[in-house]
Short mmCIF file of C-alpha atoms in Angstrom, two decimals:
data_model
loop_
_atom_site.label_atom_id
_atom_site.label_comp_id
_atom_site.label_asym_id
_atom_site.label_seq_id
_atom_site.Cartn_x
_atom_site.Cartn_y
_atom_site.Cartn_z
CA GLY A 1 -3.99 -18.94 16.25
CA ALA A 2 -1.70 -21.83 17.05
CA ALA A 3 2.05 -22.37 17.42
CA VAL A 4 3.99 -25.58 16.86
CA ASP A 5 7.41 -25.87 18.54
CA TRP A 6 9.93 -28.41 17.19
CA GLY A 7 12.99 -29.13 19.27
CA ALA A 8 14.63 -27.11 21.95
CA GLY A 9 17.81 -25.19 22.62
CA THR A 10 19.86 -24.01 19.67
CA ARG A 11 17.77 -25.85 17.06
CA ASN A 12 14.38 -24.44 18.13
CA VAL A 13 11.89 -23.94 15.24
CA VAL A 14 8.46 -22.37 15.78
CA LEU A 15 5.65 -22.22 13.21
CA THR A 16 2.80 -19.87 14.11
CA VAL A 17 -0.45 -19.99 12.13
CA ASP A 18 -3.53 -17.82 12.40
CA ALA A 19 -6.34 -16.78 10.06
CA ALA A 20 -4.29 -14.13 8.32
CA SER A 21 -0.68 -15.28 8.39
CA ILE A 22 1.98 -17.94 8.72
CA LEU A 23 5.20 -17.11 10.58
CA LEU A 24 8.26 -19.37 10.67
CA GLN A 25 10.97 -18.70 13.27
CA ARG A 26 14.24 -20.48 14.01
CA ASN A 27 16.22 -19.75 17.14
CA GLY A 28 14.01 -16.73 17.74
CA GLU A 29 14.71 -15.15 14.35
CA ILE A 30 12.05 -14.75 11.67
CA GLN A 31 12.78 -16.95 8.63
CA VAL A 32 9.55 -16.51 6.63
CA ARG A 33 7.08 -13.76 7.41
CA SER A 34 3.38 -13.85 6.68
CA ILE A 35 2.77 -15.41 3.27
CA ASN A 36 0.22 -12.63 2.84
CA GLY A 37 2.80 -9.87 3.04
CA GLY A 38 6.23 -11.42 2.64
CA PRO A 39 8.16 -12.81 -0.32
CA LEU A 40 5.26 -15.06 -1.31
CA GLY A 41 2.67 -12.31 -0.94
CA GLY A 42 0.56 -10.92 -3.76
CA PHE A 43 -0.82 -14.15 -5.12
CA ARG A 44 -4.12 -14.19 -3.29
CA ASN A 45 -5.30 -10.93 -4.91
CA ARG A 46 -7.59 -11.84 -7.81
CA ILE A 47 -7.66 -8.28 -9.19
CA ILE A 48 -5.12 -7.52 -11.93
CA ASN A 49 -3.69 -4.00 -12.12
CA GLY A 50 -5.42 -3.03 -8.88
CA ASN A 51 -2.62 -0.51 -8.30
CA PHE A 52 -3.30 1.09 -11.72
CA ASP A 53 0.32 0.85 -12.84
CA PHE A 54 -0.38 -0.11 -16.47
CA TRP A 55 -2.23 1.89 -19.14
CA GLN A 56 -1.33 0.26 -22.47
CA ARG A 57 -4.31 1.72 -24.33
CA GLY A 58 -3.84 5.31 -23.15
CA THR A 59 -4.17 7.51 -20.09
CA SER A 60 -7.79 8.55 -20.63
CA GLN A 61 -11.04 7.57 -22.31
CA SER A 62 -14.28 9.42 -22.95
CA VAL A 63 -16.42 6.46 -24.02
CA GLY A 64 -17.37 3.13 -22.54
CA GLY A 65 -15.46 -0.12 -22.83
CA TYR A 66 -11.77 -0.81 -22.40
CA GLY A 67 -9.77 2.31 -23.16
CA SER A 68 -7.42 3.34 -20.37
CA ALA A 69 -6.26 1.35 -17.33
CA ASP A 70 -5.46 -2.27 -18.16
CA ARG A 71 -8.13 -4.82 -17.23
CA TRP A 72 -10.68 -2.16 -16.21
CA THR A 73 -13.72 -1.40 -18.36
CA ILE A 74 -16.21 1.46 -18.20
CA VAL A 75 -19.91 0.59 -18.53
CA PRO A 76 -21.93 3.83 -18.99
CA SER A 77 -25.36 2.16 -18.86
CA GLY A 78 -26.82 5.31 -20.40
CA ALA A 79 -24.58 7.77 -18.56
CA THR A 80 -22.05 10.10 -20.15
CA MET A 81 -18.79 9.16 -18.52
CA GLY A 82 -15.09 8.47 -18.93
CA ALA A 83 -11.91 7.78 -17.01
CA SER A 84 -8.39 9.13 -16.68
CA ARG A 85 -5.06 8.43 -15.02
CA GLN A 86 -4.19 10.64 -12.09
CA ASP A 87 -0.85 10.85 -10.28
CA PHE A 88 -0.20 10.74 -6.56
CA ALA A 89 2.20 13.29 -5.15
CA VAL A 90 5.55 11.65 -4.40
CA GLY A 91 5.74 10.70 -0.74
CA GLN A 92 2.04 11.25 0.02
CA THR A 93 0.74 9.36 3.06
CA ASP A 94 -3.04 9.44 2.50
CA VAL A 95 -2.97 6.08 0.70
CA PRO A 96 -0.40 3.49 1.86
CA GLY A 97 2.16 1.68 -0.25
CA ASN A 98 3.43 4.66 -2.27
CA PRO A 99 1.25 4.03 -5.36
CA LYS A 100 2.12 6.15 -8.39
CA HIS A 101 -1.32 6.38 -9.99
CA PHE A 102 -5.02 6.14 -9.33
CA ILE A 103 -7.99 6.15 -11.70
CA ARG A 104 -10.61 8.88 -11.84
CA VAL A 105 -13.99 7.83 -13.16
CA SER A 106 -16.33 10.73 -13.84
CA ALA A 107 -19.87 11.05 -15.10
CA THR A 108 -20.99 14.40 -16.48
CA VAL A 109 -24.46 12.88 -16.77
CA GLY A 110 -25.19 10.05 -14.37
CA ASN A 111 -27.50 7.07 -14.76
CA ASP A 112 -28.38 3.96 -12.81
CA HIS A 113 -25.79 1.18 -12.87
CA ALA A 114 -23.13 3.34 -14.56
CA ARG A 115 -19.91 1.73 -13.38
CA ILE A 116 -16.29 0.73 -13.65
CA GLU A 117 -15.68 -2.99 -13.40
CA GLN A 118 -13.14 -5.76 -13.72
CA ARG A 119 -14.05 -9.14 -15.18
CA ILE A 120 -12.05 -11.90 -13.53
CA GLU A 121 -11.52 -14.92 -15.73
CA GLY A 122 -13.53 -17.95 -14.63
CA VAL A 123 -16.97 -17.65 -13.02
CA GLY A 124 -15.85 -20.31 -10.55
CA THR A 125 -13.47 -17.80 -8.94
CA LEU A 126 -14.28 -17.86 -5.20
CA ALA A 127 -17.74 -19.30 -5.95
CA GLY A 128 -19.45 -20.60 -2.82
CA GLN A 129 -16.96 -18.76 -0.60
CA LYS A 130 -16.64 -15.54 1.30
CA ALA A 131 -14.69 -12.88 -0.57
CA THR A 132 -13.54 -9.40 0.40
CA VAL A 133 -13.01 -6.50 -1.98
CA SER A 134 -10.93 -3.70 -0.44
CA PHE A 135 -10.18 -0.34 -2.02
CA TRP A 136 -9.33 3.28 -1.35
CA ALA A 137 -11.73 5.89 -2.67
CA ARG A 138 -12.67 9.54 -2.65
CA GLY A 139 -14.84 11.78 -4.84
CA THR A 140 -18.32 13.27 -5.09
CA ASN A 141 -21.30 10.98 -4.65
CA PRO A 142 -24.13 10.42 -7.16
CA GLY A 143 -27.44 12.20 -6.64
CA GLY A 144 -28.73 9.42 -4.43
CA GLY A 145 -25.89 9.98 -1.97
CA SER A 146 -23.76 6.83 -2.32
CA PHE A 147 -21.87 4.50 -4.61
CA TYR A 148 -22.21 0.72 -4.56
CA ALA A 149 -19.71 -2.12 -4.58
CA THR A 150 -21.23 -5.12 -6.27
CA PHE A 151 -20.44 -8.54 -7.74
CA GLY A 152 -21.80 -10.49 -10.67
CA GLN A 153 -21.40 -13.99 -12.09
CA SER A 154 -21.47 -14.33 -15.88
CA PHE A 155 -21.63 -17.85 -17.30
CA GLY A 156 -20.41 -16.74 -20.71
CA THR A 157 -21.82 -17.04 -24.20
CA GLY A 158 -22.26 -19.84 -26.73
CA GLY A 159 -24.59 -22.77 -26.33
CA SER A 160 -27.14 -22.41 -23.54
CA PRO A 161 -25.36 -20.87 -20.53
CA SER A 162 -27.12 -20.04 -17.29
CA PRO A 163 -28.30 -16.42 -16.99
CA THR A 164 -25.89 -13.87 -15.55
CA LEU A 165 -26.39 -13.09 -11.86
CA PHE A 166 -26.16 -9.33 -11.27
CA ASP A 167 -26.04 -7.25 -8.09
CA ILE A 168 -24.65 -9.91 -5.78
CA GLY A 169 -23.91 -8.45 -2.37
CA THR A 170 -24.63 -4.88 -3.42
CA THR A 171 -23.18 -2.66 -0.67
CA PRO A 172 -23.39 1.16 -0.51
CA PHE A 173 -20.38 3.32 0.35
CA VAL A 174 -20.17 7.08 0.73
CA VAL A 175 -17.08 9.00 -0.34
CA THR A 176 -15.75 12.38 0.73
CA SER A 177 -13.03 14.63 -0.61
CA GLN A 178 -10.50 12.67 1.49
CA TRP A 179 -9.13 9.21 0.76
CA GLN A 180 -10.79 6.43 2.76
CA LYS A 181 -10.31 2.66 2.85
CA PHE A 182 -13.40 0.53 2.28
CA SER A 183 -13.83 -3.23 2.63
CA VAL A 184 -16.86 -5.24 1.55
CA THR A 185 -17.24 -8.93 2.34
CA VAL A 186 -19.84 -11.07 0.60
CA GLU A 187 -20.57 -14.76 0.23
CA LEU A 188 -20.55 -15.54 -3.47
CA PRO A 189 -23.14 -18.05 -4.68
CA SER A 190 -22.12 -21.58 -5.57
CA ILE A 191 -22.16 -22.39 -9.27
CA ALA A 192 -23.23 -25.99 -8.68
CA GLY A 193 -25.85 -26.97 -11.25
CA LYS A 194 -25.08 -24.01 -13.52
CA THR A 195 -24.23 -24.32 -17.22
CA LEU A 196 -21.20 -22.61 -18.75
CA GLY A 197 -21.22 -21.17 -22.25
CA THR A 198 -19.14 -22.85 -24.90
CA ASP A 199 -17.12 -19.73 -25.79
CA GLY A 200 -14.89 -19.93 -22.71
CA ASN A 201 -15.58 -16.34 -21.62
CA ASP A 202 -17.31 -16.78 -18.27
CA TYR A 203 -16.18 -14.46 -15.48
CA LEU A 204 -16.66 -13.02 -12.00
CA GLN A 205 -17.49 -9.31 -12.08
CA VAL A 206 -16.37 -6.77 -9.47
CA ALA A 207 -17.90 -3.33 -10.00
CA PHE A 208 -18.09 0.12 -8.44
CA SER A 209 -21.37 1.61 -9.53
CA GLN A 210 -24.00 4.32 -9.27
CA GLY A 211 -26.25 1.38 -8.44
CA PRO A 212 -30.05 1.69 -8.62
CA ASP A 213 -29.92 5.50 -8.30
CA THR A 214 -31.59 6.98 -11.42
CA SER A 215 -30.29 10.51 -10.84
CA THR A 216 -28.59 12.23 -13.77
CA ALA A 217 -26.47 14.39 -11.45
CA PRO A 218 -22.71 14.33 -12.20
CA TRP A 219 -20.27 12.48 -9.97
CA THR A 220 -16.59 11.60 -9.65
CA LEU A 221 -15.01 8.49 -8.17
CA ASP A 222 -11.27 8.11 -7.54
CA LEU A 223 -10.06 4.54 -6.90
CA ALA A 224 -6.71 3.15 -5.72
CA ARG A 225 -5.23 -0.10 -4.36
CA VAL A 226 -8.10 -2.45 -5.25
CA SER A 227 -7.87 -6.05 -4.07
CA LEU A 228 -10.13 -9.09 -3.99
CA VAL A 229 -9.14 -11.89 -1.61
CA GLU A 230 -10.68 -15.07 -0.32
CA GLY A 231 -12.36 -14.94 3.07
CA ASP A 232 -13.31 -12.14 5.42
CA ALA A 233 -10.42 -9.67 5.33
CA THR A 234 -12.30 -6.70 6.78
CA GLY A 235 -10.16 -6.88 9.93
CA GLU A 236 -6.89 -6.52 8.04
CA ALA A 237 -5.27 -3.10 8.00
CA ASP A 238 -4.75 -3.33 4.23
CA PRO A 239 -5.00 -6.70 2.42
CA PHE A 240 -3.57 -5.25 -0.81
CA GLU A 241 -0.28 -6.95 -1.73
CA PRO A 242 1.73 -5.66 -4.68
CA ARG A 243 3.27 -8.07 -7.16
CA PRO A 244 6.52 -7.38 -9.06
CA LEU A 245 5.76 -4.96 -11.90
CA ALA A 246 7.05 -7.37 -14.56
CA LEU A 247 4.64 -10.02 -13.31
CA GLU A 248 1.73 -7.56 -13.15
CA LEU A 249 2.39 -6.49 -16.75
CA ALA A 250 2.50 -10.13 -17.87
CA LEU A 251 -0.88 -10.72 -16.23
CA CYS A 252 -2.28 -7.70 -18.09
CA GLN A 253 -0.82 -8.90 -21.39
CA ARG A 254 -2.71 -12.18 -21.20
CA TYR A 255 -5.73 -10.04 -22.13
CA TYR A 256 -4.28 -7.12 -24.08
CA GLU A 257 -0.93 -6.22 -25.60
CA ALA A 258 0.17 -3.15 -27.51
CA VAL A 259 3.36 -2.70 -29.54
CA PRO A 260 4.10 0.86 -30.69
CA GLY A 261 4.37 1.59 -34.39
CA SER A 262 8.00 2.63 -34.30
CA GLY A 263 11.16 1.11 -32.91
CA THR A 264 12.79 -2.29 -33.11
CA ALA A 265 9.84 -4.11 -31.54
CA SER A 266 7.68 -3.35 -34.57
CA CYS A 267 10.25 -4.24 -37.24
CA LEU A 268 8.86 -7.40 -38.81
CA TYR A 269 11.07 -7.85 -41.88
CA ARG A 270 14.45 -6.51 -43.00
CA GLY A 271 16.58 -7.91 -45.82
CA ASP A 272 16.88 -8.33 -49.56
CA SER A 273 13.63 -7.80 -51.43
CA THR A 274 12.25 -8.27 -54.93
CA SER A 275 9.58 -5.99 -56.33
CA GLY A 276 6.17 -7.66 -56.65
CA PHE A 277 6.95 -10.42 -54.15
CA ILE A 278 4.94 -10.83 -50.93
CA TYR A 279 7.01 -11.23 -47.77
CA TYR A 280 5.87 -12.82 -44.53
CA ALA A 281 6.91 -12.29 -40.93
CA VAL A 282 5.82 -13.63 -37.53
CA ALA A 283 4.89 -11.39 -34.62
CA LYS A 284 5.12 -13.19 -31.28
CA PHE A 285 3.16 -12.15 -28.22
CA SER A 286 5.02 -11.41 -25.01
CA GLU A 287 2.49 -13.60 -23.17
CA GLU A 288 0.15 -16.30 -24.36
CA LYS A 289 -3.33 -14.84 -24.71
CA ARG A 290 -6.52 -16.04 -23.08
CA ARG A 291 -7.90 -16.84 -26.54
CA PRO A 292 -6.82 -16.00 -30.11
CA PRO A 293 -7.12 -12.21 -29.92
CA ALA A 294 -8.51 -9.64 -32.29
CA VAL A 295 -5.39 -8.10 -33.86
CA THR A 296 -5.33 -4.58 -35.28
CA LEU A 297 -2.33 -3.24 -37.19
CA ASP A 298 -1.25 0.32 -36.50
CA THR A 299 -0.88 1.15 -40.19
CA ALA A 300 -0.95 4.88 -39.50
CA ASN A 301 2.46 4.50 -37.87
CA ALA A 302 3.83 1.82 -40.16
CA GLY A 303 7.39 2.28 -41.35
CA MET A 304 8.04 1.20 -44.93
CA LEU A 305 11.23 1.04 -46.96
CA GLY A 306 10.51 -0.53 -50.33
CA PHE A 307 7.13 -1.99 -49.27
CA ASP A 308 3.54 -0.98 -49.93
CA PRO A 309 1.71 -0.22 -46.63
CA SER A 310 -1.70 -0.74 -48.26
CA THR A 311 -0.90 -4.47 -48.65
CA LEU A 312 -0.27 -5.16 -44.94
CA GLN A 313 -2.39 -8.11 -43.79
CA THR A 314 -2.60 -10.45 -40.81
CA ALA A 315 -3.23 -14.21 -40.85
CA GLY A 316 -2.83 -17.28 -38.67
CA ILE A 317 -3.74 -15.57 -35.40
CA SER A 318 -3.25 -17.88 -32.41
CA THR A 319 -2.79 -17.43 -28.67
CA PHE A 320 0.98 -17.21 -29.26
CA GLY A 321 1.22 -14.74 -32.17
CA PHE A 322 0.29 -14.11 -35.80
CA ARG A 323 1.66 -13.71 -39.31
CA VAL A 324 1.98 -10.44 -41.20
CA SER A 325 2.37 -10.16 -44.96
CA CYS A 326 3.33 -7.17 -47.11
CA GLN A 327 4.12 -6.72 -50.82
CA CYS A 328 7.47 -5.31 -51.89
CA ASN A 329 7.60 -2.51 -54.46
CA GLN A 330 11.40 -2.23 -54.81
CA THR A 331 14.16 -4.65 -55.71
CA ALA A 332 17.03 -3.83 -53.38
CA SER A 333 18.88 -4.91 -50.29
CA GLY A 334 18.14 -3.58 -46.82
CA ARG A 335 14.43 -3.16 -47.43
CA GLN A 336 12.06 -3.44 -44.44
CA PHE A 337 8.54 -3.08 -43.13
CA ASN A 338 7.38 -2.47 -39.60
CA THR A 339 4.05 -1.74 -37.98
CA GLY A 340 2.69 -1.50 -34.50
CA TRP A 341 -0.19 -3.72 -33.46
CA PHE A 342 -2.79 -4.26 -30.77
CA ALA A 343 -3.94 -7.71 -29.61
CA ASP A 344 -7.21 -7.81 -27.66
CA ALA A 345 -8.37 -10.94 -25.83
CA GLU A 346 -10.41 -9.24 -23.09
CA LEU A 347 -13.49 -10.74 -21.53
#
């Protein structure tokens, strides 16, 4: 660490810098605390929804893929497994920071490399650098006796990308029925000389896995407060830094956004209508998407007044929104159509 002292007397300003923090003081009073934990904190964590606050798709899933917690995907790899949202007791002290939720990943039939993972946009993320993933976990271990924290580098698809690198820095960890904090530091490979795919979907993978254990024994893994930061943060008490919830939701919505099928948010057209005419409306995304997403209309919950739900169609999908068309079957004023929708731009 080092301290720089400007001036003396009543105008004294001291800036203290060490490996984990920056502290600015004036006249002996703290002006800016550590950028890692103060008002500028939260921006070094590369994991999105590491506190499991957002579940736009639902609170549970029984199949692989994206289906519950935002930004987290289940990869069964031959196992029978799912995930669900669990709630912390209010005021609990086992896990710091007063989180509301954690995720429970469970395999009724295990298999090697069955896992939960997050794909972080851009394979260049922390490439050639040390990185630390920290998390809180509890549960019952696979048949081989441990779980594994592991990284991967995917160079995407399209063209002739370099092969994906799996099992980077694979590190075992053993859980118990009590919450424990784990930290794993690895040096991620450089991507110098690699070739990216042309589809723009390359990513860094962070996974919690059954690893090479081929046992089919069941297991359960509870996870909370997951962070990925640059450098060796194993000495920090807890490198997790929460972001404002509105910001965290916006980060999630870059990849997936859901609008329910009822309510004002799903009302796309309201006004005078003529039978047989097709009417168009624009649905705008709350956040620009990573790529033009796959859009699905929630026609089962569509609300129609003078319109034919079977004629609902989408067109002109971009990263900012899309068009919806629907044919009117009544000539009247105050006619409307509304439908929920789901926009998926995940990696």
